[in-house]
Structure formats: structure tokens, C-alpha cells
PDB file of C-alpha atoms in Angstrom:
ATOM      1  CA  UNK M   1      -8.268 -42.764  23.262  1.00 57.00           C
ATOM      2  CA  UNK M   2      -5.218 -43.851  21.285  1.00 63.00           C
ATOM      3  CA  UNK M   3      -7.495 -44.549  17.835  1.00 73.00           C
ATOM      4  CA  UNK M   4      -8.663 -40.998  18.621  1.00 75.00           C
ATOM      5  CA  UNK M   5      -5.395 -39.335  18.719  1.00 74.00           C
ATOM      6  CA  UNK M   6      -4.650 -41.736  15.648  1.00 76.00           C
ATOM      7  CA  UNK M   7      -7.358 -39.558  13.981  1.00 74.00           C
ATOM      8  CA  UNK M   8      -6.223 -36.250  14.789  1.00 72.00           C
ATOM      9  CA  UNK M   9      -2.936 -36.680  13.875  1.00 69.00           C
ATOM     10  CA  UNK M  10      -3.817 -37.668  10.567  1.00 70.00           C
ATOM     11  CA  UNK M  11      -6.366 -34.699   9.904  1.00 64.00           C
ATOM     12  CA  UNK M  12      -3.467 -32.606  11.074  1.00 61.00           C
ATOM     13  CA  UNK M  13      -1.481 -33.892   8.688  1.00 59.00           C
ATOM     14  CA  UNK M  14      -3.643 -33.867   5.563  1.00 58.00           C
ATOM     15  CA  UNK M  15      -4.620 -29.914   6.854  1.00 54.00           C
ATOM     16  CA  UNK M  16      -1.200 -29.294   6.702  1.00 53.00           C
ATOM     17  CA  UNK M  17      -0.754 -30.768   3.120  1.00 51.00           C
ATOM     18  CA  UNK M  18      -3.649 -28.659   1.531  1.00 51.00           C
ATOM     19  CA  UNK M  19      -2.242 -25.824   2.887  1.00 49.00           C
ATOM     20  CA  UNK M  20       0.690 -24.401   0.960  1.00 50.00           C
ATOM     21  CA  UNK M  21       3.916 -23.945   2.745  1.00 56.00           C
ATOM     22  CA  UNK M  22       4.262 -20.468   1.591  1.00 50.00           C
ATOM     23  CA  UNK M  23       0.853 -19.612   2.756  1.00 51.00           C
ATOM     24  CA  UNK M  24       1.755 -21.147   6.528  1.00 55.00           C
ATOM     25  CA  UNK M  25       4.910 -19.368   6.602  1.00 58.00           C
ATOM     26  CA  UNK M  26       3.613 -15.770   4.993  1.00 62.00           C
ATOM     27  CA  UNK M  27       0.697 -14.298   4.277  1.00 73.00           C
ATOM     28  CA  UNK M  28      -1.085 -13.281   1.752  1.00 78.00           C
ATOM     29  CA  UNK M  29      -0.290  -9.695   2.252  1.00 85.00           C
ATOM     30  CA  UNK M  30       2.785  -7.629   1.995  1.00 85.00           C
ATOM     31  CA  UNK M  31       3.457  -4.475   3.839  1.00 90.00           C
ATOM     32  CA  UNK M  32       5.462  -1.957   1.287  1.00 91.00           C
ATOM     33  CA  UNK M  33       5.570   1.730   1.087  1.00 93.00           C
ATOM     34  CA  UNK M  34       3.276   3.212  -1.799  1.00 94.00           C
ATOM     35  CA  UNK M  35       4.830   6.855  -3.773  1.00 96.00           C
ATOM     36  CA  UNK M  36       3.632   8.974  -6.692  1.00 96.00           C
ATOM     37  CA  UNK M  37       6.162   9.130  -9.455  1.00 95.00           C
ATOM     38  CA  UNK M  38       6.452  12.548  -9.083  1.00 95.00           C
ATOM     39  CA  UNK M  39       6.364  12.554  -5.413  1.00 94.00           C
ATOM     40  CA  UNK M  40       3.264  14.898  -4.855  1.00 96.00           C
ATOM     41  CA  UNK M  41       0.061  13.692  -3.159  1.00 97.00           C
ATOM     42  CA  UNK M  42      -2.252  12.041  -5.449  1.00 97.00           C
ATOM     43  CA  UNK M  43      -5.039   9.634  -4.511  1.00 98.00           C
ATOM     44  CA  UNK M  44      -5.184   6.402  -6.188  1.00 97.00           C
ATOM     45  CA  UNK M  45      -7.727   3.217  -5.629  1.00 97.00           C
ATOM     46  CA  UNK M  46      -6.159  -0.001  -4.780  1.00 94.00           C
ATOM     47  CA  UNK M  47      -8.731  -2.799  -4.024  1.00 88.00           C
ATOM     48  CA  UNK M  48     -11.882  -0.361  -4.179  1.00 91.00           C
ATOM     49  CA  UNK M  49      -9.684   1.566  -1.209  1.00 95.00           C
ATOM     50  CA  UNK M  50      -8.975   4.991  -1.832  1.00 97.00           C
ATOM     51  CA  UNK M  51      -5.627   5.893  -0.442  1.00 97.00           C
ATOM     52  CA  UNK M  52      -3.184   8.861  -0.436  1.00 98.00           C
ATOM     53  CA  UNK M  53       0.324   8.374  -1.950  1.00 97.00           C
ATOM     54  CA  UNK M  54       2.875   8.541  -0.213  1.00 97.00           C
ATOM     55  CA  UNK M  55       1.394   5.570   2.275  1.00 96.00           C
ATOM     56  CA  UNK M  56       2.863   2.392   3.823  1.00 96.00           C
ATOM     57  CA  UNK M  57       0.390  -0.436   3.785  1.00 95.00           C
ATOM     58  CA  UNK M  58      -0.268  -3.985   3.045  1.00 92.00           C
ATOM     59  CA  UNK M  59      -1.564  -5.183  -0.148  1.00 90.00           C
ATOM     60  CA  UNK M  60      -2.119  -8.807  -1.623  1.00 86.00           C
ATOM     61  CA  UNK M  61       0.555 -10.713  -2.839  1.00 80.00           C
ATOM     62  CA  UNK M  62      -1.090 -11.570  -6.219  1.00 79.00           C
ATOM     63  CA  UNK M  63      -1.327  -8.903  -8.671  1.00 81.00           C
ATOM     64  CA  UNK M  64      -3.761  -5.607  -7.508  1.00 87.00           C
ATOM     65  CA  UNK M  65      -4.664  -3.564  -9.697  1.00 93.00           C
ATOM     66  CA  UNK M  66      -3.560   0.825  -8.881  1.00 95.00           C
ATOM     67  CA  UNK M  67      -5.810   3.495 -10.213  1.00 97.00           C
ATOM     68  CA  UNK M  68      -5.594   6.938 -10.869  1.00 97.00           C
ATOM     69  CA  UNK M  69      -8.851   8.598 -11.249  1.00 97.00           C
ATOM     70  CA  UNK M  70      -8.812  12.208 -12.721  1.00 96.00           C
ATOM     71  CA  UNK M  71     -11.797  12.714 -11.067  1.00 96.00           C
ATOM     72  CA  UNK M  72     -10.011  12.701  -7.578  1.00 97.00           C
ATOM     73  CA  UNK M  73      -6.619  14.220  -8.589  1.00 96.00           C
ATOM     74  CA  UNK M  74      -7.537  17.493 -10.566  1.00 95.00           C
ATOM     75  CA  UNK M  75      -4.916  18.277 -12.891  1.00 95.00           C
ATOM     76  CA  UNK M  76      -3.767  14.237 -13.412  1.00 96.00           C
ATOM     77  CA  UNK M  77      -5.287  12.068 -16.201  1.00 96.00           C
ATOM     78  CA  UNK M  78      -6.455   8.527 -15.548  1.00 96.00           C
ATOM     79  CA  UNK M  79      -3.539   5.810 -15.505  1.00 95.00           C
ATOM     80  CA  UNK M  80      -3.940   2.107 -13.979  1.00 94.00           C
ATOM     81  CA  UNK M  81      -0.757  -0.459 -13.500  1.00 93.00           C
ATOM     82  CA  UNK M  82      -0.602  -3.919 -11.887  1.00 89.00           C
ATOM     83  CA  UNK M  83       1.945  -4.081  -8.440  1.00 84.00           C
ATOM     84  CA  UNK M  84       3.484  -6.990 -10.025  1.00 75.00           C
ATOM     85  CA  UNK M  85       4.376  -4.498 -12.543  1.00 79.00           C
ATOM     86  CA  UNK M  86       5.692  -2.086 -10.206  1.00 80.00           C
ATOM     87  CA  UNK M  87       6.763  -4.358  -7.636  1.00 74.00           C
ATOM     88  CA  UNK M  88       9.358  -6.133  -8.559  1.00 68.00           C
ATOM     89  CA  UNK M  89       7.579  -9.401  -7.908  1.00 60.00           C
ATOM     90  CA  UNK M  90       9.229 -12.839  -7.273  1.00 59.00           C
ATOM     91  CA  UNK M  91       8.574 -16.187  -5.742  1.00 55.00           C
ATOM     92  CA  UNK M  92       8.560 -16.154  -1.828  1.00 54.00           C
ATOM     93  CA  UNK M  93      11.969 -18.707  -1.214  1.00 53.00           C
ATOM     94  CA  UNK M  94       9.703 -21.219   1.000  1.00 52.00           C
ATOM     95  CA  UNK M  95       8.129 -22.208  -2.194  1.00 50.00           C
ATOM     96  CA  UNK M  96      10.914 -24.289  -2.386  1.00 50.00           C
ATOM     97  CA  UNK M  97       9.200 -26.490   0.355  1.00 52.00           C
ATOM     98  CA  UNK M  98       6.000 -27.185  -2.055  1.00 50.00           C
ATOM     99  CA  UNK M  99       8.682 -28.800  -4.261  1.00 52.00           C
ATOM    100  CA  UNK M 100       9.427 -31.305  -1.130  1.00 53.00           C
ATOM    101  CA  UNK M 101       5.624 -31.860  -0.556  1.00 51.00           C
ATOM    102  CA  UNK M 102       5.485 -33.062  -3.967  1.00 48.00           C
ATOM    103  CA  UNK M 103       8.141 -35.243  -4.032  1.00 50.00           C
ATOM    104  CA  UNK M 104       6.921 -36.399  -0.668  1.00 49.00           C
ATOM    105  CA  UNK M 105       3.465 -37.037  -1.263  1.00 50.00           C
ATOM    106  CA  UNK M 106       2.360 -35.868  -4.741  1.00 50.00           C
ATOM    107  CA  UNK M 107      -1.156 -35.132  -4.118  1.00 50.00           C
ATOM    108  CA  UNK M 108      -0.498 -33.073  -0.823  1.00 53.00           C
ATOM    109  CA  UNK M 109       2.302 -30.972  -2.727  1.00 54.00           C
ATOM    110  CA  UNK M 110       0.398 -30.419  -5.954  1.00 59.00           C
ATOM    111  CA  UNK M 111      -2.176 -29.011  -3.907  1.00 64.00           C
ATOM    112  CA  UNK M 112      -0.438 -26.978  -1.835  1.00 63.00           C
ATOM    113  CA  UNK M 113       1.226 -25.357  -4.663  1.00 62.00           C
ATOM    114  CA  UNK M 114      -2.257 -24.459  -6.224  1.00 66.00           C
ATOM    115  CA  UNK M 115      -3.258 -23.433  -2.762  1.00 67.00           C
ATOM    116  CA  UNK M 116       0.084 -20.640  -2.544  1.00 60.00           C
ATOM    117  CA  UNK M 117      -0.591 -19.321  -6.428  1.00 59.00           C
ATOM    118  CA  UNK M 118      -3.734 -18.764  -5.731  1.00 63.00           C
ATOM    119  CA  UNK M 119      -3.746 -16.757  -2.363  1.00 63.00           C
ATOM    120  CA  UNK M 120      -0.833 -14.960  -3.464  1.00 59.00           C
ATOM    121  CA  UNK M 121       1.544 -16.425  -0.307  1.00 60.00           C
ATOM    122  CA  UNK M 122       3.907 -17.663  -3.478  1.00 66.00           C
ATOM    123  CA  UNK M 123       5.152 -14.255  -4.110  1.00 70.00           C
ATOM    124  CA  UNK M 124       6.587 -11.481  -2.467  1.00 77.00           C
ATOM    125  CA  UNK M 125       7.961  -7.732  -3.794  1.00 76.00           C
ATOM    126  CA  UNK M 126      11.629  -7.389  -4.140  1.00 76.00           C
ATOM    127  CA  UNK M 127      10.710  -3.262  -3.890  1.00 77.00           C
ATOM    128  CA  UNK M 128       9.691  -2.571  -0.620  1.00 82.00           C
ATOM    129  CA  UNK M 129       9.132   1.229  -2.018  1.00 89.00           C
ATOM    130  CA  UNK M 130       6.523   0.921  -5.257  1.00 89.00           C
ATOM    131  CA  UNK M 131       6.728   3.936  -7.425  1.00 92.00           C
ATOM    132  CA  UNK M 132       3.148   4.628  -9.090  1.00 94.00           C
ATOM    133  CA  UNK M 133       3.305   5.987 -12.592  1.00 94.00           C
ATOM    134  CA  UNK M 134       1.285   9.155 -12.729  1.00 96.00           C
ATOM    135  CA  UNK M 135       0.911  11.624 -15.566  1.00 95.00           C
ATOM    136  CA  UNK M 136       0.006  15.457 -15.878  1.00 93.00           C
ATOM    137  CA  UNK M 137      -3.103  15.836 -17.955  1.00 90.00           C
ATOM    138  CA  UNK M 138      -2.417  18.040 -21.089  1.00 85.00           C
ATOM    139  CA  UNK M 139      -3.661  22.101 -20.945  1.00 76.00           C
TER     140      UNK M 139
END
């Protein structure tokens, strides 16, 4: 029973080290508030989702790319920007804890810092309203 428990505790504990800190205490999506730069309704395609601005909804962490199509906003021409462009994008503060993890056990904390960059759970948007650069096409 005991060497059993033994063994749990210690697959806990490696679990725990591959995950990143950041992506235990957030995840890998954000919830902001999405707006047209000139405040009119305009579709745009975030992920291969077609939404209509203004929305609130959650979208990854790591950079997403925003399209505007012309050929669903007659009138607009095509534009595309990054969130962490128009996010205001910076680390997540528990990143911090990674930092520990590696000077705790340097395999565990190197890992879990790959594993928070790469599901986005290291970052987080200082705007909590992103403004999406659209553009009148010419007459």
C-alpha cells in the first residue's frame, strides 16, 4: 500500500513539473471584448471563426491571427493584424513561478516554461477592449 502511494505521489509530482505554472493557474484562453476601429459592424475571421465586431469572447493567448475579408464586409478592403499586436500583450505574473521550478529542479522548470510559451498560458492582454484596424475600400 505505502510503496503504492510512494508511486503516486511521485507521478503527481513529475505531472505537476511538466506542466507549466502559468498553464495550471490560467488558461490558454482569454476572454476580451473585440471592436471595429470605426465602431460599425464588420465581420472578421479569427481562428477560421467568423464573428461580428463588436463581440466579447475568448481567444488564445498566443498570437491569432484577425481577418478582414472584403468579400464579407462590402464596402471594406482586406486587412489582417496579430492580437498580440492589438492586444497589448504581456507575460501572465505567475510566470514568475517557472523561474522557481527551475531553480528548484532544472529539468521540471525548463520544461514547464516550454510547456506555458507554447500553449499560450505565459501571456495575457493588458487591453481587455482590442480595437481591430479596418479600412474603407477606395471609390
Amino acid at each position: 500500500m505505502i510503496e503504492s502511494a510512494k508511486w503516486i505521489a511521485i507521478v503527481a509530482v513529475v505531472a505537476l513539473g511538466f506542466g507549466g505554472c502559468a498553464t495550471i493557474t490560467n488558461t490558454p484562453k482569454q476572454q476580451v471584448s473585440l471592436v471595429a476601429s470605426n465602431g460599425e459592424k464588420v465581420v472578421v475571421t479569427i481562428n477560421e471563426e467568423k464573428v461580428t465586431l463588436p463581440t466579447t469572447m475568448k481567444i488564445p493567448r498566443k498570437p491569432t491571427d484577425v481577418y478582414v475579408y472584403a468579400e464579407d464586409n462590402p464596402g471594406y478592403q482586406y486587412s489582417h493584424t496579430s492580437t498580440f499586436v492589438i492586444g497589448g500583450i504581456k507575460e501572465s505574473p505567475v510566470v514568475f513561478l517557472d523561474i522557481l521550478g527551475v531553480l528548484a529542479a532544472v529539468f521540471p522548470g525548463l520544461t514547464s516554461i516550454i510547456v506555458d510559451q507554447a500553449t499560450g498560458s505565459a501571456w495575457e492582454y493588458s487591453n481587455k477592449e482590442l480595437v481591430v484596424p479596418v479600412y474603407k475600400a477606395a471609390k
